[in-house]
Amino acid sequence: MRAVLAWKEIIRDQCVYDIAFKPDGSQVIVAAGLRVLVYDTADGSIIQPLKGHKDIVYCVAYAKDGKRFASGSADKSIIIWTSKLEGILKYTHNDSIQCVAYNPVTHQLASCSSGDFGLWSPEQKSVNKHKVSSKITCCGWTNDGQYLALGMMNGVVSIRNKNGEEKVKIERPGGTSSPIWSIAWNPSKDEHNDILAVADWGQKMTFYQLSGKQIGKDRTLTYDPCCVSYFSKGEYIVMGGSDKQASLYTKDGVRLGTIGEQNSWVWTCRVKPDSNFVVLGCQDGTIACYQLIFSTVHGLYKDRYAYRDSMTDVIVQHLITEQKVRIKCRDLVKKIAIYRNRLAIQLPEKILIYELYSDDSSDMHYRIKEKICRKFECNLLVVCSQHIILCQEKRLQCLSFTSVREKEWVMESLIRYIKVIGGPPGREGLLVGLKNGAILKIFVDNPFPITLLKLSTSVRCLDMSASRNKLAVVDEHNTLLVYDINSKELLFQEPNANSVAWNTQCEDMLCFSGNGYLNIKASNFPVHQQKMQGFMVGYNGSKIFCLHVYSMSAVEVPQSAPMYQYLERKMFKEAYHIACLGVTDSDWRDLATEALEGLDFDTAKKERKKRGESDNELFLADVYAYQGKFHEAAKLYKRTGQESRALSMYTDLRMFEYAKEFVGATDPKSSRILMTKQADWAKSSKEPRAAAEMYLSAGEHLKAIDIIGEHGWADMLIDIARKLDKAEREPLSKCAFYFKKLKHHGYASETYSKMGDLQALVQLHVETRHWDEAFSLVEKHPQFRNDVFVPYAQWLAENDRFEEAQKAFHKAGRQNEAVKVLEQLTHNAVVENRFNDAGYYYWMLSMQCLDIARDQRDEMLKKFERFQHLAELYHVYRSIQRYTDEPFSSHMPETLFNICRFLLNNLTKDIPPGISKVNTLYALAKQSGKLGAYKLARYSYEKLQELHIPSRFQESIELGSLTIRSKPFHDSEDLIEGMMCYRCSTNNPLLNNQGSVCINCRQPFIYSASSYEVLPLVQFYLEEGIGDEEAVSLIDLEVPHTDQRDARWQDMDNGELQALRMDDGFDDTEEDPFTAKMSFEQGGSNFVPVKVSRSVLRSMSRRDVLIKRWPRPLKWEYFRSLLPDVSITMCPTCFKMFHSEDYELLVLQHNCCPYCRRPIDEPN
């Protein structure tokens, strides 16, 4: 273990009393003088001094969550600081504060003074204080935060619970003469008990359990300890005091070494969380940060690896079986050496020599053989069967296990590398590499070293091959050099090596590691590389031992690469030796084949035996085959019952005739196989037609079809398709696939029909755009509707036939796609100002929503109403747009006047896109002026002033609003009469902000869909319990007058209505029961619909009633004409009403309904 100074700061004329780390290790808090100093742990630069105390600061502590820290001072106060270095709270005791500690779980703060201690937590208002009998010097919480230990001047350790009650009292034997100066709980999570380390000024360190029971003996110190501190995982302890240095101890109190020597007492030392950095604080104001470097102490011999753990233990690991054994030395382990059944461990005062209990190669039980109780200083330690070898710079000493020095060798330069290379017990050989490049061989029983080689550069690593003929060296330039020991000749060299080892079982193989790669070299072949981290330290058979950081592992490396390198050079014997180290089954097979081909029958035979084949005749047959004696080989194969081998030999040689003779006419299966093989050969030798015919005769239809299809011979293909049975689906579908590929759709269709594969047939028609055939198939098999109509719709859409596409989607039941297409069409129509199309598409959308409404009722009915409304608005706006944008108008002024009013009455706040209020008001103002509605014209011009007017209308509108001032202030009477409600005879205003309803009775107006005049129609509703079918049959009845009268009077008696009769004098005039039903209460704000009973329905004439027969889930709507002489026509598809003559004229012009575009000749 080495301690390297990372940084050092000196605070002049101040003593550093305490240090605390922020839990993430980034900052260190220092109590020095009147200030709390915050330093950066990385480089020791001061971040900020914190002022707040009026006297010396004695202690600091940081909360485990890293949010706050506390400082205590001789001014009797505690200050709580945040991690942002701001003071947030201050509280006091009656005496100077000696120590503070945060609970690691609840973050409660314990603050201790000379006479009491307090417990403060953020959620408490007050601090709970508890008196004590002696001055408290130190305190610390257990890991679970349940108990607080207090160390006192009178030599007592008091353990308290969270409420401050004493649970355990530990009294040190020295009493007041040995005050407790520092305590610390072991933070390790692996320990079963809470362990408390206690250091007192009786110069002792002791360990206790939470119960107060002492663990082990007191550890005697040679100084007064001022501080005890654990590493984060609890494996080591750091302690400092009057000896002016900090020392490192094991968790059991064994001293391991010095961390840093100072010029004054070390008052405090702390370990940075989760690291090897230690910070010390001294009496003279020095703050020093040291990094501890723990070196690896280890040894390896073949498959046993021994290494140091926790500085005082040795673990021996068997690299093959992965077994481990731990040897506890209870002292600092300085060196380890392992050889065969021996293990040597050097401790500070002695060397222990262990031996294995038995000679079993997997035995892991060691026992002490000898102890050499002497202190040795050495750089390297080596153990042999009966000796230990100590290396001290240039000198090697050989000692027996009884500590007798037997020999000594002195070298001309520093020893860099030493290794035992085996030998008889007591006469082992050592391989030694020196700094000056000399490589020596030393025998334990021989006083004279033998020089093997002399390099020009220093040696880093050495190894000798199994038969002692070759030497591998890694020099300080990381170059691997391999020499022949006898001739001293350099055989080869490789760059980038940091360690090297020969294979212990194979003379010619070595491996070396470097630059993150493992390199395996056989003989003088090129190097085989694979990625590997760490150092390669041994090579045994197919296992390579690799050391990465502190862990050793055995990597299994298949020896295939070097085996094949030998095979390439026809070195079969060597390849066989390598294969024996470990290769795969297929590698063995390749070795045998190569050996046979190379006529090395011996190796081939060995390989056969290894695989368990012992038939010599079969082996002889293989040999004949390789020598070219094919017929003899065939006979031998037949004799050993391996006819298939003979067959494959003949077919591999393309000797089909011999093969046929060999098979004879006996076995039809074999002759088919032969045919197939011959066809394979024909195919590969560029005779496809012959190959196809051979495949057909061998019954291999699929292969034949593939060849024919690839060459496009349609005539041959249709012959095969017609000959095949319909049950042979795979060849048939392959035929159809090639017909499709060759664009012979008729043949493909015929094949699919033969197979009865309707799905594929439908797909074929769709792919080839043969829609008529597809439709006729769908008529017979409706389950394929989707498969036809969806692609048909997509094809129509791609060809800009969107309306047809939309209908096709609808037919396929793909409502969402149908709606999508329509919405897109509608959007396009609005953007392109094709408002008549927009109206039509919205109407179609509404009808589609109505169609879907049978499943998703509420949502779709809302959409239906919205789309119907939009359809009407766009249909109407088309006329206004034409009037404002085109030079000539085809509409009468009255019609335009009505249209503008209708549109303005029905526009809500949200004006649909494309519709312009300016255009509408402008058209209305112009028409109102022409027709004498001057008041309305004025209103329109005023409204226009509030809107943004396009420049092209600016002049015209200004002129119009001036001219209108010269006109009267009222509207023409005729126009007002035209807005009479047919239910209550009220004259309505020309513009109504309540919409298209009567202002008096709220009855909605029914408009003509061409001239937008109000039609003399009143909507009525059926009473509860009357169905649509019954209502129609009642209306269709022509009832005699007398019955009607009776019915009427009966109604009147029922008190259903109060009718005011104006024509008292004329008794014979009959009142129509419907007219009676139209009366309502004056002044009510709610709309009262006209509800009719069965008797009223009976009284109606069929020609006066119009019925909108909406599909489900909508109800039918009934309208009664009040002026039977006015002829009204209703479109049976969109249910729009027209004056009959207007409708006929429009139908003649457009050959369809002007609103829903239903062709006039389409059946209803």
PDB file of N, CA, C and O in Angstrom, residues 12 31 141 148-149 215 336 369 460 639 827 942 1005 1081:
ATOM      1  N   ARG A  12      -3.092  29.305   8.234  1.00  0.00           N
ATOM      2  CA  ARG A  12      -2.106  29.821   9.194  1.00  0.00           C
ATOM      3  C   ARG A  12      -2.731  30.060  10.572  1.00  0.00           C
ATOM      4  O   ARG A  12      -3.845  30.579  10.678  1.00  0.00           O
ATOM      5  N   ALA A  31     -13.577  22.482   9.858  1.00  0.00           N
ATOM      6  CA  ALA A  31     -13.743  23.384  11.012  1.00  0.00           C
ATOM      7  C   ALA A  31     -12.357  23.912  11.369  1.00  0.00           C
ATOM      8  O   ALA A  31     -11.495  23.145  11.805  1.00  0.00           O
ATOM      9  N   TRP A 141     -23.961   7.598  15.267  1.00  0.00           N
ATOM     10  CA  TRP A 141     -25.210   6.818  15.132  1.00  0.00           C
ATOM     11  C   TRP A 141     -24.910   5.454  14.502  1.00  0.00           C
ATOM     12  O   TRP A 141     -24.020   5.343  13.661  1.00  0.00           O
ATOM     13  N   LEU A 148     -27.602   5.880  19.404  1.00  0.00           N
ATOM     14  CA  LEU A 148     -26.552   6.904  19.378  1.00  0.00           C
ATOM     15  C   LEU A 148     -25.531   6.549  20.460  1.00  0.00           C
ATOM     16  O   LEU A 148     -25.900   6.334  21.612  1.00  0.00           O
ATOM     17  N   ALA A 149     -24.255   6.438  20.059  1.00  0.00           N
ATOM     18  CA  ALA A 149     -23.197   6.160  21.046  1.00  0.00           C
ATOM     19  C   ALA A 149     -22.513   7.469  21.409  1.00  0.00           C
ATOM     20  O   ALA A 149     -22.200   8.277  20.529  1.00  0.00           O
ATOM     21  N   ILE A 215     -15.318  -7.330  21.523  1.00  0.00           N
ATOM     22  CA  ILE A 215     -14.910  -8.286  20.494  1.00  0.00           C
ATOM     23  C   ILE A 215     -13.382  -8.343  20.513  1.00  0.00           C
ATOM     24  O   ILE A 215     -12.719  -7.335  20.238  1.00  0.00           O
ATOM     25  N   ILE A 336       3.536 -13.201  -1.771  1.00  0.00           N
ATOM     26  CA  ILE A 336       2.962 -14.550  -1.878  1.00  0.00           C
ATOM     27  C   ILE A 336       3.752 -15.288  -2.953  1.00  0.00           C
ATOM     28  O   ILE A 336       4.064 -14.719  -4.007  1.00  0.00           O
ATOM     29  N   LYS A 369       3.335 -25.848   7.221  1.00  0.00           N
ATOM     30  CA  LYS A 369       4.459 -26.810   7.261  1.00  0.00           C
ATOM     31  C   LYS A 369       5.574 -26.241   8.133  1.00  0.00           C
ATOM     32  O   LYS A 369       6.083 -26.907   9.013  1.00  0.00           O
ATOM     33  N   ARG A 460      11.089  -7.883 -19.388  1.00  0.00           N
ATOM     34  CA  ARG A 460       9.848  -7.672 -18.626  1.00  0.00           C
ATOM     35  C   ARG A 460       9.175  -8.986 -18.248  1.00  0.00           C
ATOM     36  O   ARG A 460       8.532  -9.105 -17.225  1.00  0.00           O
ATOM     37  N   ARG A 639     -20.243 -54.263 -49.375  1.00  0.00           N
ATOM     38  CA  ARG A 639     -20.015 -55.353 -48.420  1.00  0.00           C
ATOM     39  C   ARG A 639     -20.263 -54.883 -46.977  1.00  0.00           C
ATOM     40  O   ARG A 639     -20.738 -55.634 -46.144  1.00  0.00           O
ATOM     41  N   HIS A 827     -63.507  19.333 -48.600  1.00  0.00           N
ATOM     42  CA  HIS A 827     -62.484  20.344 -48.273  1.00  0.00           C
ATOM     43  C   HIS A 827     -61.937  20.969 -49.559  1.00  0.00           C
ATOM     44  O   HIS A 827     -61.833  22.195 -49.674  1.00  0.00           O
ATOM     45  N   GLU A 942     -74.947  49.382 -43.079  1.00  0.00           N
ATOM     46  CA  GLU A 942     -74.362  49.661 -41.758  1.00  0.00           C
ATOM     47  C   GLU A 942     -73.507  48.471 -41.299  1.00  0.00           C
ATOM     48  O   GLU A 942     -72.405  48.619 -40.779  1.00  0.00           O
ATOM     49  N   PHE A1005     -90.009  28.036 -40.699  1.00  0.00           N
ATOM     50  CA  PHE A1005     -90.476  28.250 -42.073  1.00  0.00           C
ATOM     51  C   PHE A1005     -89.967  27.126 -42.962  1.00  0.00           C
ATOM     52  O   PHE A1005     -88.870  26.623 -42.766  1.00  0.00           O
ATOM     53  N   GLU A1081    -100.949  29.076 -27.467  1.00  0.00           N
ATOM     54  CA  GLU A1081    -101.044  30.136 -26.440  1.00  0.00           C
ATOM     55  C   GLU A1081    -100.170  31.306 -26.840  1.00  0.00           C
ATOM     56  O   GLU A1081     -99.002  31.142 -27.117  1.00  0.00           O
TER      57      GLU A1081
END
